[in-house]
């Protein structure tokens, strides 16, 4: 949330939010997201996975909605993030790193991929493995091997560090 608040451009905020709260692949899936794919009345979006040449429908999660609403919807044939589409992944990453430096936030490993991993883990925790596979766009085996993480709060709970008195 600190990073999102620190990004000055509404489009950059949406790109980062799509990675963090939508679990989108930064680059390919954001570049192929057009306004015709986003249904603001039902809060659903259709995503193209260029890697697998497939389509999936994903919720526009509550956490994402303000970032969509901050942009004026363009014509159906316009990309949702046109400046991002005209630029490179490296250009966005450089803007993000400058923001992290300005905010005194440490750069974490696999910057954008870990945003996707965090969302995949949250979806499994909250809505289950089937929803995660459908919405993030990979099989359960890939998710388990490469995306799902054991959250620190789970470790704290298991060791009793998550409770004030050591027991529930």
Coordinates of C-alpha atoms in Angstrom, one line a residue:
X1 CA 0.0 0.0 0.0
X2 CA 2.9 2.3 0.7
X3 CA 4.3 1.7 -2.8
X4 CA 0.9 2.2 -4.4
X5 CA 0.4 5.5 -2.5
X6 CA 3.9 6.6 -3.5
X7 CA 3.5 6.1 -7.2
X8 CA 2.6 9.5 -8.7
X9 CA 1.0 8.4 -12.0
X10 CA -2.5 6.8 -11.9
X11 CA -1.5 4.5 -14.7
X12 CA 1.6 3.3 -12.9
X13 CA -0.5 2.7 -9.8
X14 CA -2.9 0.5 -11.9
X15 CA 0.0 -1.5 -13.4
X16 CA 1.5 -2.2 -10.0
X17 CA -2.0 -3.0 -8.6
X18 CA -2.7 -5.3 -11.4
X19 CA 0.5 -7.2 -10.6
X20 CA -0.1 -7.2 -6.8
X21 CA -3.8 -7.5 -6.5
X22 CA -4.8 -9.0 -9.8
X23 CA -1.8 -11.4 -10.1
X24 CA -1.3 -10.4 -13.8
X25 CA 1.9 -11.1 -15.6
X26 CA 3.6 -7.7 -15.9
X27 CA 4.2 -7.1 -19.5
X28 CA 2.3 -9.6 -21.5
X29 CA -1.1 -9.7 -19.7
X30 CA -1.2 -5.9 -19.0
X31 CA -0.2 -5.1 -22.6
X32 CA -3.1 -7.2 -23.9
X33 CA -5.7 -5.7 -21.5
X34 CA -8.1 -3.4 -23.4
X35 CA -11.1 -1.5 -22.1
X36 CA -13.4 -3.9 -23.9
X37 CA -12.1 -6.6 -21.6
X38 CA -13.0 -4.8 -18.4
X39 CA -16.6 -4.9 -17.3
X40 CA -16.9 -2.2 -14.7
X41 CA -20.6 -3.0 -14.1
X42 CA -19.9 -6.7 -13.1
X43 CA -16.2 -6.2 -12.0
X44 CA -14.9 -8.9 -14.3
X45 CA -12.0 -8.8 -16.7
X46 CA -11.0 -11.1 -19.6
X47 CA -7.3 -11.8 -19.7
X48 CA -5.2 -13.1 -22.6
X49 CA -2.3 -15.3 -21.7
X50 CA 0.1 -15.0 -24.6
X51 CA 2.3 -17.7 -23.2
X52 CA -0.5 -20.3 -23.4
X53 CA -2.6 -18.6 -26.1
X54 CA -5.6 -18.8 -23.8
X55 CA -8.3 -16.5 -22.2
X56 CA -9.6 -16.5 -18.7
X57 CA -12.0 -14.5 -16.7
X58 CA -10.8 -13.0 -13.5
X59 CA -12.6 -10.8 -10.9
X60 CA -11.6 -7.2 -10.7
X61 CA -10.8 -7.7 -7.0
X62 CA -12.1 -5.0 -4.5
X63 CA -8.5 -3.9 -4.0
X64 CA -8.1 -3.2 -7.7
X65 CA -11.4 -1.3 -8.3
X66 CA -10.2 2.2 -7.1
X67 CA -7.3 2.1 -9.5
X68 CA -9.5 1.3 -12.4
X69 CA -11.9 4.1 -11.4
X70 CA -9.0 6.6 -11.2
X71 CA -8.6 6.3 -14.9
X72 CA -11.1 7.5 -17.4
X73 CA -12.2 4.5 -19.5
X74 CA -11.1 4.8 -23.1
X75 CA -12.7 3.5 -26.2
X76 CA -13.2 -0.3 -26.2
X77 CA -10.2 -0.7 -28.6
X78 CA -7.8 1.2 -26.4
X79 CA -5.4 -0.5 -24.0
X80 CA -6.2 0.1 -20.3
X81 CA -2.6 1.2 -19.8
X82 CA -1.5 2.9 -23.0
X83 CA 1.7 4.5 -21.7
X84 CA 2.8 1.2 -20.3
X85 CA 2.1 -0.4 -23.7
X86 CA 4.2 2.1 -25.5
X87 CA 7.1 1.7 -23.1
X88 CA 9.2 -1.3 -22.0
X89 CA 9.0 -3.4 -18.9
X90 CA 12.4 -2.0 -17.9
X91 CA 11.1 1.6 -18.1
X92 CA 8.3 0.7 -15.7
X93 CA 10.7 -1.2 -13.4
X94 CA 13.0 1.9 -13.4
X95 CA 10.1 4.2 -12.4
X96 CA 9.1 1.7 -9.7
X97 CA 12.7 1.4 -8.3
X98 CA 12.9 5.2 -8.2
X99 CA 9.7 5.3 -6.2
X100 CA 11.0 2.5 -3.8
X101 CA 14.2 4.5 -3.3
X102 CA 12.2 7.7 -2.6
X103 CA 10.0 5.9 -0.1
X104 CA 13.0 4.2 1.5
X105 CA 11.5 0.7 0.7
X106 CA 14.0 -2.1 0.1
X107 CA 13.8 -3.6 -3.4
X108 CA 12.7 -7.2 -2.9
X109 CA 13.8 -10.1 -5.1
X110 CA 11.9 -10.9 -8.3
X111 CA 10.2 -7.6 -8.0
X112 CA 7.1 -8.1 -10.1
X113 CA 6.9 -11.9 -10.0
X114 CA 6.7 -11.8 -6.2
X115 CA 3.7 -9.5 -6.5
X116 CA 2.0 -12.3 -8.6
X117 CA 3.2 -14.9 -6.1
X118 CA 1.7 -13.0 -3.2
X119 CA -1.6 -12.7 -4.9
X120 CA -1.6 -16.4 -5.9
X121 CA -1.0 -17.3 -2.2
X122 CA -3.8 -15.0 -1.0
X123 CA -6.3 -16.4 -3.5
X124 CA -5.5 -20.0 -2.4
X125 CA -5.8 -19.1 1.2
X126 CA -9.1 -17.2 0.7
X127 CA -10.9 -18.8 -2.2
X128 CA -9.1 -22.1 -2.8
X129 CA -6.8 -23.8 -5.3
X130 CA -9.4 -24.0 -8.0
X131 CA -10.1 -20.3 -8.0
X132 CA -6.4 -19.6 -8.0
X133 CA -5.8 -21.8 -11.0
X134 CA -8.7 -20.2 -12.9
X135 CA -7.9 -16.6 -12.0
X136 CA -4.1 -16.6 -12.1
X137 CA -4.0 -18.9 -15.1
X138 CA -1.9 -21.9 -14.4
X139 CA -2.4 -25.4 -13.1
X140 CA -2.4 -26.5 -9.5
X141 CA 1.0 -28.2 -9.9
X142 CA 2.7 -25.1 -11.3
X143 CA 1.0 -23.0 -8.5
X144 CA 2.3 -25.3 -5.8
X145 CA 5.8 -25.5 -7.2
X146 CA 6.4 -21.9 -8.2
X147 CA 3.8 -19.5 -6.7
X148 CA 2.3 -20.5 -3.3
X149 CA 4.2 -19.4 -0.3
X150 CA 3.9 -20.2 3.4
X151 CA 2.9 -16.9 4.9
X152 CA 4.8 -15.6 7.9
X153 CA 1.5 -15.2 9.8
X154 CA 1.0 -19.0 9.4
X155 CA 4.5 -19.7 10.8
X156 CA 3.8 -17.3 13.7
X157 CA 0.5 -19.0 14.4
X158 CA 2.0 -22.5 14.3
X159 CA 4.8 -21.5 16.7
X160 CA 2.6 -19.5 19.0
X161 CA 4.3 -16.2 18.2
X162 CA 1.0 -15.0 16.7
X163 CA -0.9 -15.2 20.0
X164 CA -0.4 -12.7 22.9
X165 CA -0.5 -15.4 25.5
X166 CA 1.0 -18.3 23.4
X167 CA -2.4 -20.1 23.0
X168 CA -5.7 -19.5 21.4

